[in-house]
Amino acid sequence: MAIERTLSIIKPDATRRNLTGKINAKFEDAGLRIIAQKRIQLTKAQAGVFYAVHKERPFYDELCEFMASEPVVVQVLEGENAITKNREVMGATNPADAAEGTIRAEFAESVGENSVHGSDAPDTAKDEIGFFFSQLEIVG
Ligand code: CMP
């Protein structure tokens, strides 16, 4: 199996409720290693660039506003099939559809305020990691 890296974001609804440690424990329990991590405050414009793929969606403005509302924790997770594994640990985008034991089932407040983001494919993982981290900040 391939060792992959993926970009994870612990979103404002989760940092506000002091859930960073509980969410990190879910990643580590699933065998994912946190090989880079920092807490930052995004501007709405920066959130807009990160989520540019959703520009035409009706929730885009609300999403960017929310992502800039409080600090986020951005992370690089590494492990076997890390992209898929992280998406399994996160659960479905809408917490109402998320499987029991997943981060979103346990912690997410709504489809918009859903506690975590994770890259969806190798290409996007590479781009998203590069958006937040330099090579020097990633210690595998
Ligand atoms: P994420 O995995 O970060 O990718 C895009 C985000 O858009 C998604 O999680 C949700 O937080 C958000 N999103 C998706 N659908 C909706 C929706 N219907 N209303 C508000 N936000 C949404």
Short mmCIF file of C-alpha atoms and ligand atoms in Angstrom, two decimals:
data_model
loop_
_atom_site.label_atom_id
_atom_site.label_comp_id
_atom_site.label_asym_id
_atom_site.label_seq_id
_atom_site.Cartn_x
_atom_site.Cartn_y
_atom_site.Cartn_z
CA MET A 1 0.00 0.00 0.00
CA ALA A 2 1.16 3.51 -0.77
CA ILE A 3 2.30 5.93 1.90
CA GLU A 4 0.44 9.17 1.15
CA ARG A 5 0.16 12.66 2.57
CA THR A 6 -3.07 14.63 2.85
CA LEU A 7 -4.05 18.10 4.01
CA SER A 8 -6.37 18.34 6.99
CA ILE A 9 -8.04 21.41 8.49
CA ILE A 10 -9.61 21.50 11.93
CA LYS A 11 -12.29 24.13 11.34
CA PRO A 12 -13.44 27.09 13.48
CA ASP A 13 -16.44 25.29 15.01
CA ALA A 14 -14.01 22.71 16.43
CA THR A 15 -11.19 25.03 17.56
CA ARG A 16 -13.82 27.21 19.29
CA ARG A 17 -14.98 24.18 21.31
CA ASN A 18 -11.39 23.16 22.19
CA LEU A 19 -11.63 19.89 20.24
CA THR A 20 -8.19 19.90 18.57
CA GLY A 21 -6.77 17.19 20.86
CA LYS A 22 -9.83 14.93 20.60
CA ILE A 23 -9.79 15.19 16.79
CA ASN A 24 -6.04 14.57 16.63
CA ALA A 25 -6.53 11.43 18.75
CA LYS A 26 -8.98 10.12 16.10
CA PHE A 27 -6.32 10.59 13.39
CA GLU A 28 -3.58 8.95 15.45
CA ASP A 29 -5.81 6.06 16.53
CA ALA A 30 -6.46 5.38 12.82
CA GLY A 31 -2.70 5.17 12.16
CA LEU A 32 -2.30 8.61 10.60
CA ARG A 33 0.79 10.58 11.65
CA ILE A 34 0.58 14.38 12.09
CA ILE A 35 3.82 15.39 10.36
CA ALA A 36 3.08 19.14 10.23
CA GLN A 37 0.63 21.29 12.14
CA LYS A 38 -0.02 24.98 12.82
CA ARG A 39 -2.84 27.12 14.18
CA ILE A 40 -3.60 30.11 11.96
CA GLN A 41 -6.30 32.73 11.41
CA LEU A 42 -7.34 32.88 7.74
CA THR A 43 -8.66 36.02 6.11
CA LYS A 44 -11.86 35.66 4.11
CA ALA A 45 -9.84 36.30 0.93
CA GLN A 46 -7.39 33.49 1.77
CA ALA A 47 -10.29 31.12 2.51
CA GLY A 48 -11.76 32.15 -0.85
CA VAL A 49 -8.58 31.16 -2.68
CA PHE A 50 -8.39 27.82 -0.86
CA TYR A 51 -12.04 27.00 -1.69
CA ALA A 52 -11.99 28.56 -5.21
CA VAL A 53 -13.26 25.27 -6.66
CA HIS A 54 -16.59 25.99 -4.90
CA LYS A 55 -16.82 29.59 -6.19
CA GLU A 56 -20.07 29.04 -8.07
CA ARG A 57 -21.81 27.15 -5.24
CA PRO A 58 -24.54 28.96 -3.28
CA PHE A 59 -22.74 28.32 0.03
CA TYR A 60 -19.36 29.75 -1.09
CA ASP A 61 -19.63 33.13 0.64
CA GLU A 62 -20.95 31.59 3.87
CA LEU A 63 -18.15 28.97 3.75
CA CYS A 64 -15.40 31.61 3.36
CA GLU A 65 -16.93 33.78 6.09
CA PHE A 66 -17.05 30.79 8.45
CA MET A 67 -13.47 29.64 7.70
CA ALA A 68 -12.21 33.15 8.57
CA SER A 69 -14.38 33.52 11.69
CA GLU A 70 -11.95 31.94 14.20
CA PRO A 71 -8.58 30.18 14.08
CA VAL A 72 -8.13 26.90 12.23
CA VAL A 73 -5.49 24.19 12.68
CA VAL A 74 -3.94 23.10 9.39
CA GLN A 75 -2.12 19.78 9.27
CA VAL A 76 -0.35 17.31 7.05
CA LEU A 77 -1.32 13.72 7.81
CA GLU A 78 0.82 10.83 6.57
CA GLY A 79 0.12 7.11 6.40
CA GLU A 80 -0.93 4.20 4.23
CA ASN A 81 -3.72 5.40 1.92
CA ALA A 82 -3.85 8.57 4.01
CA ILE A 83 -6.26 10.40 1.68
CA THR A 84 -8.96 7.72 1.80
CA LYS A 85 -8.26 6.82 5.42
CA ASN A 86 -8.64 10.44 6.51
CA ARG A 87 -11.95 10.71 4.66
CA GLU A 88 -13.16 7.57 6.45
CA VAL A 89 -12.12 8.98 9.84
CA MET A 90 -13.84 12.32 9.04
CA GLY A 91 -17.14 10.76 7.91
CA ALA A 92 -19.63 12.17 5.39
CA THR A 93 -19.72 15.94 4.72
CA ASN A 94 -23.19 16.19 6.24
CA PRO A 95 -22.97 14.98 9.87
CA ALA A 96 -26.52 13.57 9.53
CA ASP A 97 -25.07 11.04 7.06
CA ALA A 98 -21.78 10.39 8.90
CA ALA A 99 -21.09 6.89 10.25
CA GLU A 100 -20.94 6.32 13.98
CA GLY A 101 -17.53 6.99 15.52
CA THR A 102 -16.42 9.37 12.79
CA ILE A 103 -15.27 12.90 13.61
CA ARG A 104 -18.24 14.53 11.91
CA ALA A 105 -20.76 12.19 13.55
CA GLU A 106 -19.32 13.00 16.98
CA PHE A 107 -18.43 16.67 16.65
CA ALA A 108 -19.84 18.42 13.56
CA GLU A 109 -22.63 20.95 14.09
CA SER A 110 -24.02 21.13 10.52
CA VAL A 111 -23.07 20.53 6.88
CA GLY A 112 -21.39 23.95 6.83
CA GLU A 113 -19.79 23.80 10.28
CA ASN A 114 -18.53 20.25 9.94
CA SER A 115 -15.36 20.39 12.08
CA VAL A 116 -12.81 19.10 9.54
CA HIS A 117 -11.68 19.30 5.93
CA GLY A 118 -9.60 16.67 4.14
CA SER A 119 -8.15 16.54 0.63
CA ASP A 120 -10.16 14.38 -1.78
CA ALA A 121 -7.46 13.11 -4.20
CA PRO A 122 -3.65 12.98 -4.67
CA ASP A 123 -3.54 16.07 -6.93
CA THR A 124 -5.60 18.19 -4.58
CA ALA A 125 -3.62 16.93 -1.58
CA LYS A 126 -0.39 18.13 -3.19
CA ASP A 127 -1.87 21.54 -4.03
CA GLU A 128 -3.55 21.97 -0.64
CA ILE A 129 -0.41 20.99 1.30
CA GLY A 130 1.58 23.49 -0.78
CA PHE A 131 -1.01 26.19 -0.07
CA PHE A 132 -0.26 26.09 3.69
CA PHE A 133 3.18 24.53 4.20
CA SER A 134 6.72 24.90 2.93
CA GLN A 135 8.90 21.79 2.62
CA LEU A 136 10.85 22.91 5.71
CA GLU A 137 7.72 22.73 7.88
CA ILE A 138 6.93 19.10 7.03
CA VAL A 139 8.87 16.62 9.14
CA GLY A 140 7.95 13.08 8.22
P1 CMP B 1 -15.20 20.56 3.04
O1 CMP B 1 -14.82 19.13 3.04
O2 CMP B 1 -14.30 21.52 3.73
O3 CMP B 1 -15.37 21.05 1.51
C1 CMP B 1 -16.22 22.08 1.13
C2 CMP B 1 -17.10 22.54 2.24
O4 CMP B 1 -18.25 23.25 1.86
C3 CMP B 1 -17.64 21.35 2.99
O5 CMP B 1 -16.64 20.69 3.69
C4 CMP B 1 -18.72 22.00 3.85
O6 CMP B 1 -18.19 22.57 5.01
C5 CMP B 1 -19.17 23.10 2.92
N1 CMP B 1 -20.49 22.76 2.38
C6 CMP B 1 -20.80 21.74 1.57
N2 CMP B 1 -22.12 21.75 1.31
C7 CMP B 1 -22.64 22.81 1.97
C8 CMP B 1 -23.95 23.33 2.11
N3 CMP B 1 -24.98 22.78 1.49
N4 CMP B 1 -24.10 24.43 2.87
C9 CMP B 1 -23.04 25.00 3.49
N5 CMP B 1 -21.77 24.53 3.39
C10 CMP B 1 -21.59 23.44 2.66
#
